[in-house]
Coordinates of C-alpha atoms and ligand atoms in Angstrom, one line a residue:
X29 CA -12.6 112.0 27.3
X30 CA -11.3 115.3 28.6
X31 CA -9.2 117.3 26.5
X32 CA -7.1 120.3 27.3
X33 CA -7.2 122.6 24.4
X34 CA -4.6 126.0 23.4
X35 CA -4.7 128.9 20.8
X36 CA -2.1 131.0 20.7
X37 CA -2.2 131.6 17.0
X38 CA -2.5 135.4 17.3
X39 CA -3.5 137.6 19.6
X40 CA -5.9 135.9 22.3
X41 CA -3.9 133.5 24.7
X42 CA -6.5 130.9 25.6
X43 CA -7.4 127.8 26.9
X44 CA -10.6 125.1 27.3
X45 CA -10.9 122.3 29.0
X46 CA -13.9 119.9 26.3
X47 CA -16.0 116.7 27.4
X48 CA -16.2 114.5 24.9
X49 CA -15.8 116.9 22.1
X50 CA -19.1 118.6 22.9
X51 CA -19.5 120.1 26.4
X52 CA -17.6 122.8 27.4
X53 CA -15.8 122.5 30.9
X54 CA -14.4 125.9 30.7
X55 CA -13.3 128.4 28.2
X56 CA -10.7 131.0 28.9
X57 CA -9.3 133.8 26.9
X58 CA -6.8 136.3 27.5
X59 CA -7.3 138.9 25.0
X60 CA -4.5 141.0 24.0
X61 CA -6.4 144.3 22.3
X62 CA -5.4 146.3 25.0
X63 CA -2.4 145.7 23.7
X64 CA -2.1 146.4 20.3
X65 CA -4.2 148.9 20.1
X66 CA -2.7 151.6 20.4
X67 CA -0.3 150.2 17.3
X68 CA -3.7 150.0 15.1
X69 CA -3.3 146.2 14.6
X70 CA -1.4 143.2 16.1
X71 CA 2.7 143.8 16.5
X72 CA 4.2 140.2 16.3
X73 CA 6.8 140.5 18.9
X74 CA 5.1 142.1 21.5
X75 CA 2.3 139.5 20.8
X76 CA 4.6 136.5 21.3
X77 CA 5.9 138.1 24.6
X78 CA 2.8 138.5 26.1
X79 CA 1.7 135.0 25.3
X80 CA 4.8 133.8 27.3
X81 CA 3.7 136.0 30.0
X82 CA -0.1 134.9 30.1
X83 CA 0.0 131.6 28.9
X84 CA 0.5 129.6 32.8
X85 CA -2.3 131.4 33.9
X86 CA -4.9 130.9 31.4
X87 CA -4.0 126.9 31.4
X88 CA -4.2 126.5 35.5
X89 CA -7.5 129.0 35.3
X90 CA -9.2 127.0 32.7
X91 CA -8.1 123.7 34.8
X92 CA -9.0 125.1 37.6
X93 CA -12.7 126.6 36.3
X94 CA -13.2 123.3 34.9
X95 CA -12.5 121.7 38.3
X96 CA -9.8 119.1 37.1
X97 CA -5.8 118.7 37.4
X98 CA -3.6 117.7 34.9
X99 CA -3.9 114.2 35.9
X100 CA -7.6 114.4 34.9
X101 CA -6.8 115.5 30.9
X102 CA -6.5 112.8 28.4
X103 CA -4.6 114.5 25.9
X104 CA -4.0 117.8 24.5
X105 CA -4.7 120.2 21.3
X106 CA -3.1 122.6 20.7
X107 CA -3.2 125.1 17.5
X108 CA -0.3 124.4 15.0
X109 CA -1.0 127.0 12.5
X110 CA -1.7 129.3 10.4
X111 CA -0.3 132.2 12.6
X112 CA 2.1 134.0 13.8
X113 CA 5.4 132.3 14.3
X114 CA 6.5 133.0 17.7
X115 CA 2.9 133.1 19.1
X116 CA 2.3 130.0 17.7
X117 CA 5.4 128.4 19.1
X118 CA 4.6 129.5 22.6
X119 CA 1.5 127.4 22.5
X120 CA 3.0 124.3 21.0
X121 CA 6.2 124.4 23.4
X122 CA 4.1 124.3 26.3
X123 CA 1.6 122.3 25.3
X124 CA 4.6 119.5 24.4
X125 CA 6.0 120.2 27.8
X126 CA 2.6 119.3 29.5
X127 CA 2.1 116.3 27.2
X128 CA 5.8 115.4 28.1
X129 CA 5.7 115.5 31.9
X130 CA 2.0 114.0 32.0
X131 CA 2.6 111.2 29.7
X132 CA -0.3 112.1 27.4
X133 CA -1.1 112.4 23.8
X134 CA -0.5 116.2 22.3
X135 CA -2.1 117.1 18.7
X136 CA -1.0 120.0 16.6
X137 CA -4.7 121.4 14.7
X138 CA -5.1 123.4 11.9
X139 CA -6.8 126.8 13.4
X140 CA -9.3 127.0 10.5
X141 CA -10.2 123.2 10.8
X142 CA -10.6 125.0 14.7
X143 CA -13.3 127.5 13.7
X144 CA -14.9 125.2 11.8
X145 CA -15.6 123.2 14.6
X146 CA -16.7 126.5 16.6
X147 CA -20.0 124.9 16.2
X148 CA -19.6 121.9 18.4
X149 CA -21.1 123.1 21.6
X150 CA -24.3 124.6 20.9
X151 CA -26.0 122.9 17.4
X152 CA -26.6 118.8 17.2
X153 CA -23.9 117.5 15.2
X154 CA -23.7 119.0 11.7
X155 CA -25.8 117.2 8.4
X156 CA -23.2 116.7 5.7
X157 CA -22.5 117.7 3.0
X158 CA -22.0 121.1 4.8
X159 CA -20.7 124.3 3.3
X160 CA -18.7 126.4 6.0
X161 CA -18.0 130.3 5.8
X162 CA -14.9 131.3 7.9
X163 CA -14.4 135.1 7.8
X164 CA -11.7 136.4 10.1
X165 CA -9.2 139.1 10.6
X166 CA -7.2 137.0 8.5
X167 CA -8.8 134.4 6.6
X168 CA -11.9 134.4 4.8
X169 CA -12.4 131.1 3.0
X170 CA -15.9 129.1 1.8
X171 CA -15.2 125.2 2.2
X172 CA -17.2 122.4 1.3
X173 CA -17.4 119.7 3.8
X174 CA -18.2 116.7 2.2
X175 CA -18.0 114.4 5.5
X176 CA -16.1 115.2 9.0
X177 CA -13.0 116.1 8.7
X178 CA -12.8 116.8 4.7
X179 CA -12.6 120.2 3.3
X180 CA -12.2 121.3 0.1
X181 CA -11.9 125.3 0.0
X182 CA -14.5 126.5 -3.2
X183 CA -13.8 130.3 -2.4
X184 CA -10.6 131.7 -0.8
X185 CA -10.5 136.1 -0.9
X186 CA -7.4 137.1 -3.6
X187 CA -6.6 139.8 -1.6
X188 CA -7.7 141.3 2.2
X189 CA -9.6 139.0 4.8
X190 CA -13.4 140.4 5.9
X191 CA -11.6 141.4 9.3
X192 CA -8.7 142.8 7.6
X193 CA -11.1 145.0 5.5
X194 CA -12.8 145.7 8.4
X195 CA -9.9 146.8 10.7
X196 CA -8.8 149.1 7.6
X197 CA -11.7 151.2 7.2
X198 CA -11.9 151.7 10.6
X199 CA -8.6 153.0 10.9
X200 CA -8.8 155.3 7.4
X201 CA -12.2 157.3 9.3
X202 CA -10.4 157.2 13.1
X203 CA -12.1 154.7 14.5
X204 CA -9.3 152.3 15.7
X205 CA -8.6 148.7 16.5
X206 CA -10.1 146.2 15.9
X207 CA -13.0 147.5 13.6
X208 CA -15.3 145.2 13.0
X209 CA -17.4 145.2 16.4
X210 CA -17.2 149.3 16.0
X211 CA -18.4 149.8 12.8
X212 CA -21.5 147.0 13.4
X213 CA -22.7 149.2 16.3
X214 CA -22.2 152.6 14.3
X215 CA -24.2 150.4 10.9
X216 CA -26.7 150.0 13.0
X217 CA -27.7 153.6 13.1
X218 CA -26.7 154.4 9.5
X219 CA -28.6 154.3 6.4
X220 CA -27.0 151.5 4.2
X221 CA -28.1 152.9 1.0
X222 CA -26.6 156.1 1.1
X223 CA -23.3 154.6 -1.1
X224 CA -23.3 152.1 -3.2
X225 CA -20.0 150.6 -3.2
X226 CA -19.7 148.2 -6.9
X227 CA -18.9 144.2 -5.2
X228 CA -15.7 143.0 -7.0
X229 CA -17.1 140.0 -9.5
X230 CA -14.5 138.0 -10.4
X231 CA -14.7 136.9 -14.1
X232 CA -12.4 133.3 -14.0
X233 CA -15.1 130.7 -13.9
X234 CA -13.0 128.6 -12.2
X235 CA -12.5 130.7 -9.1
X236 CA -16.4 132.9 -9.1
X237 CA -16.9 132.0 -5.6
X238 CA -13.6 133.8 -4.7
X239 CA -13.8 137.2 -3.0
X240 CA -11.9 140.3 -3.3
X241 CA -12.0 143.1 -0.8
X242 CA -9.0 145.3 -1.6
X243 CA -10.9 147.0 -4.2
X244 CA -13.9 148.1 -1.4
X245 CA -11.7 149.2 0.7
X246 CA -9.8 151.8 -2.5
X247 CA -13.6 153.0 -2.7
X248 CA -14.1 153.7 0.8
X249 CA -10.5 155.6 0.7
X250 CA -11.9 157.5 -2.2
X251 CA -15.2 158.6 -0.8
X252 CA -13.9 159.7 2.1
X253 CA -11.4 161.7 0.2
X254 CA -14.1 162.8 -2.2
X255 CA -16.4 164.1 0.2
X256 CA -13.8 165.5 2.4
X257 CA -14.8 163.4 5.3
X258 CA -12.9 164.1 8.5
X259 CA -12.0 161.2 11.1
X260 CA -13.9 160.7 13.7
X261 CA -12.8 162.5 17.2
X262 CA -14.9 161.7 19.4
X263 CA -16.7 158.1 18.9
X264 CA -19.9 158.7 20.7
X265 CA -21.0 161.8 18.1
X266 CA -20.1 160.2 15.3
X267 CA -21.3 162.3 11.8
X268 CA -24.1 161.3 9.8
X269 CA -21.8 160.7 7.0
X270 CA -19.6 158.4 8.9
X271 CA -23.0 156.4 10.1
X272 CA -23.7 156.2 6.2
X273 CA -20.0 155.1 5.5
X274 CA -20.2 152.3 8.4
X275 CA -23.8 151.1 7.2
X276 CA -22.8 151.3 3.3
X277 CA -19.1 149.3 3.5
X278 CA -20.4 147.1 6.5
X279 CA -23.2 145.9 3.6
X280 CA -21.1 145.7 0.8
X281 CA -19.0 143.4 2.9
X282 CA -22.3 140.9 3.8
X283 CA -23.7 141.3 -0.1
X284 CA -20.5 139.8 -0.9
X285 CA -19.9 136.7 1.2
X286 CA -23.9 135.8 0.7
X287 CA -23.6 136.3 -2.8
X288 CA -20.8 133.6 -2.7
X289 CA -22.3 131.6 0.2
X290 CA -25.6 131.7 -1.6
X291 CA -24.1 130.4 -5.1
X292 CA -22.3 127.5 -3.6
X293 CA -25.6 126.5 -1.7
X294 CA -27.6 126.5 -5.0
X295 CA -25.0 124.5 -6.6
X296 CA -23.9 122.1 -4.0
X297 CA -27.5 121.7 -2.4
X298 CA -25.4 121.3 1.5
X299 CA -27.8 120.1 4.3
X300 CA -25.7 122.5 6.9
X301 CA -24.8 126.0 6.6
X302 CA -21.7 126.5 9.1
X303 CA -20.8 130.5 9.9
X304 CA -17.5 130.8 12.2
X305 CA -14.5 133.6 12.6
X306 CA -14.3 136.7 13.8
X307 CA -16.1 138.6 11.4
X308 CA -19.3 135.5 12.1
X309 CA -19.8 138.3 15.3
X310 CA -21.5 140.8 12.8
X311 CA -24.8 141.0 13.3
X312 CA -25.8 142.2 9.6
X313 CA -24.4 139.2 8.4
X314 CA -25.2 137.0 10.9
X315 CA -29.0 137.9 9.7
X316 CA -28.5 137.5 6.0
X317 CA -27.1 134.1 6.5
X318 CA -30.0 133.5 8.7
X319 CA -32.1 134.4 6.0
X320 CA -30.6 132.8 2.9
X321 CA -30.8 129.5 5.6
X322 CA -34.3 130.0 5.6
X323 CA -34.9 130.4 2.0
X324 CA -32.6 127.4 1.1
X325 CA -34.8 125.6 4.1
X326 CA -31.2 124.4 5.9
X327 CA -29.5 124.9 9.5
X328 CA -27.5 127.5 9.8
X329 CA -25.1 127.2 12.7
X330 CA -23.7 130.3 13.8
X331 CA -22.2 130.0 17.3
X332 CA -22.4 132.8 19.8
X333 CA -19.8 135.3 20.0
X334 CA -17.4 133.9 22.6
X335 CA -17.2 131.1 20.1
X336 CA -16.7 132.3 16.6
X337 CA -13.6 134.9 18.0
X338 CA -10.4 133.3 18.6
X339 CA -11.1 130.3 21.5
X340 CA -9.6 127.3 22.7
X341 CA -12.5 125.6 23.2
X342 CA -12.8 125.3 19.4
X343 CA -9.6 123.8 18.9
X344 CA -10.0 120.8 21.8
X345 CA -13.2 120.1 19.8
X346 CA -11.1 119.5 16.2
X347 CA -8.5 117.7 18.1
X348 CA -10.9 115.6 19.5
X349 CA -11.5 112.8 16.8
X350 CA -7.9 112.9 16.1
X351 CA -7.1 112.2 19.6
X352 CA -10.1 109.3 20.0
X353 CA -8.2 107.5 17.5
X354 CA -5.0 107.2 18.9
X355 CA -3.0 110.1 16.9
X356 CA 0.0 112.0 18.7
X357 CA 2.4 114.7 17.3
X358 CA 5.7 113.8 17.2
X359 CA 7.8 115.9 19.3
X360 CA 9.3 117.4 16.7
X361 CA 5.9 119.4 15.8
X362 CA 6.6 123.0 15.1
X363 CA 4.6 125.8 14.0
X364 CA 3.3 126.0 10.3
X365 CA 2.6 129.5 9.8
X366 CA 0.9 128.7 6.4
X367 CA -0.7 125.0 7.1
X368 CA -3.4 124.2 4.9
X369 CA -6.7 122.9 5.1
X370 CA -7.8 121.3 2.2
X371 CA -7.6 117.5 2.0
X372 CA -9.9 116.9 -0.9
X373 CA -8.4 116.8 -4.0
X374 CA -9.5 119.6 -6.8
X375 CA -8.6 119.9 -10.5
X376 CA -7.3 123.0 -11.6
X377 CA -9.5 123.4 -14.6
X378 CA -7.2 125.7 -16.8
X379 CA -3.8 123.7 -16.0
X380 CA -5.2 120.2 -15.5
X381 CA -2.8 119.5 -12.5
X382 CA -3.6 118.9 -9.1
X383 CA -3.2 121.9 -7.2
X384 CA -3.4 123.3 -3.6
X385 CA -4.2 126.5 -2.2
X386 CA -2.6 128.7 0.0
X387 CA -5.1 129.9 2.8
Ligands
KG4_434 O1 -11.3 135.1 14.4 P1 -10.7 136.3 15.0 O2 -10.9 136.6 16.5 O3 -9.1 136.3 14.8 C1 -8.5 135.9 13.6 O4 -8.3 134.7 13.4 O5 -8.3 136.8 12.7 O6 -11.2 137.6 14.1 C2 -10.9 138.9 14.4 C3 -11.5 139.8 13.3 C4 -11.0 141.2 13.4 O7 -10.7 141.6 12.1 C5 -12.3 142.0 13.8 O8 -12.4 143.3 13.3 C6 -13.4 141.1 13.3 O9 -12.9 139.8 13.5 N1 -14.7 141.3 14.0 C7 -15.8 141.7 13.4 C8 -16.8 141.8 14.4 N2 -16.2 141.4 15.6 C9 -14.9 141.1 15.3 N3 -16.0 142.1 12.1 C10 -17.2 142.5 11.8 N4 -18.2 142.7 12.7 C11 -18.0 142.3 14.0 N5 -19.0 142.5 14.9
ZN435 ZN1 -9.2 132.8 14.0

């Protein structure tokens, strides 16, 4: 089965071509940093224009990469939300009109259910119960994944995403957008115990495995105020103090989602670690999950790069069992800016009621 699959939740424009769920065709993404960063972060509407701009050409170039036509795709995935609004539209709309003029199935897929299924193309087929870590630029939630296709979200943050926390710090000492991939190359040559920034422990029982990164990032603002630190100029002689800065948040950041990752594991005993999102690309904390994987003696699947960012190749893969049973959107799917992804029901301990998260 060959499905065409399309992100267009933020800001890469991208599109994959999937065999059977598993092997990967071809994988194209358009990424819009250039873009952007001179605004220090995504703007919205100049995001949704150049999707509209981009978004023929990365289709017919990952059809064409993969060496098929339209008439070779069974059916289609494309990301329904959470996102952006009108780049999220731009995907659906022309992933409907494909579906439309081709006659085929077209499935809308929750773009966290995507990441989670990041890890389709290069590990066997996960063991379940499996705990999955999704740390992006704007999401950072710990689910437990009871069988395919369940999720029930055990740790959400309360406040900033990883990525987000990432992306600020980077800004505050001059280092621009995005952060994260700057300040793991700058870690690397800083010493990590030169500040110790306090992790946020969350007190409510109910919610321990909840993060909280606003508070890191007030600490960082007030060491750098402190110790009259100076952004950085020029990014290839960075200052000793900013190495110790990078290295010292950058840690703070992994301490805390191991800490949670490695309280769940004890407790929930999974038999598959799963790391995914933007913020899976660090290397620091690609190695600590690596390790607490081998202490707990589990996988860990941790996809390469090109995987974990934003892809479309992800998304195919989630659409994939949804599509091998026969489901199609209506046409009158639309973008859900805040879809959910938890379809295992939880008690709220305090109120008794059935509840549902926000992501
Ligand atoms: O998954 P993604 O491409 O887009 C979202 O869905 O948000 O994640 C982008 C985020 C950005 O915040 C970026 O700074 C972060 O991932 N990121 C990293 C690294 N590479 C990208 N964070 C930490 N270390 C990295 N190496
Ligand atoms: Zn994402």
């Amino acid at each position: 089965m060959l499905i065409l699959g399309i992100e267009s939740s933020c800001d890469e424009t991208a599109a994959a071509v999937i065999e059977d769920g598993a092997r990967v065709r071809s994988n194209v993404i358009y990424s819009q940093i250039a873009t952007h960063r001179q605004y220090g972060g995504v703007v919205p509407e100049l995001a949704s224009r150049e999707h509209l701009e981009k978004i023929g050409g990365v289709v017919s170039g990952a059809l064409e990469e993969a060496g098929v036509t339209h008439a070779d795709v069974d059916g289609i995935a494309v990301t329904q939300g959470p996102g952006l609004v009108g780049s999220l539209l731009v995907g659906i709309n022309y992933a409907k009109a494909i579906a439309f003029a081709r006659k085929r199935p077209v499935v809308g897929v929750n773009h966290i259910e995507g990441h989670v299924y990041s890890v389709a193309f290069e590990f066997p087929p996960p063991q379940y119960p499996a705990l999955a870590l999704i740390v992006s630029g704007g999401h950072t939630n710990l689910f437990l994944v009871p069988e395919p296709e369940r999720y029930k979200l055990i740790g959400r943050t309360r406040d900033d995403a990883a990525g987000e926390a990432f992306d600020k710090v980077s800004k505050l000492i001059g280092l621009g957008y995005p952060g994260g991939p700057v300040i793991d190359r700058l870690a690397a040559r800083g010493n990590k115990r030169a500040i110790i920034f306090p992790l946020a422990e969350i007190k409510d029982e109910a919610h321990r495995l909840d993060f909280s990164f606003s508070g890191l990032k007030t600490a960082v603002l007030r060491h750098v105020r402190d110790n009259g630190i100076e952004p950085v100029t020029d990014p290839s002689h960075p200052s000793e103090q900013i190495l110790d800065l990078c290295a010292s948040f950058q840690n703070a950041v992994v301490r805390a989602l191991v800490r949670s990752l490695r309280k769940a594991a004890e407790q929930l005993q999974p038999k598959t670690l799963i790391l995914a999102g933007g913020v899976a690309c660090n290397s620091e904390l690609r190695a600590a999950v690596r390790q607490l994987a081998e202490d707990l003696r589990i996988p860990a699947f941790i996809p390469s790069p090109v995987f974990t960012t934003d892809n479309a190749a992800m998304i195919a893969a989630a659409g994939y069992p949804k599509l091998l049973r026969g489901e199609c959107a209506s046409w009158e799917m639309s973008a859900d800016v805040s879809l959910r992804l938890q379809n295992v029901d939880v008690e709220d301990a305090k109120v008794g009621k059935k509840v549902r998260y926000r992501l």
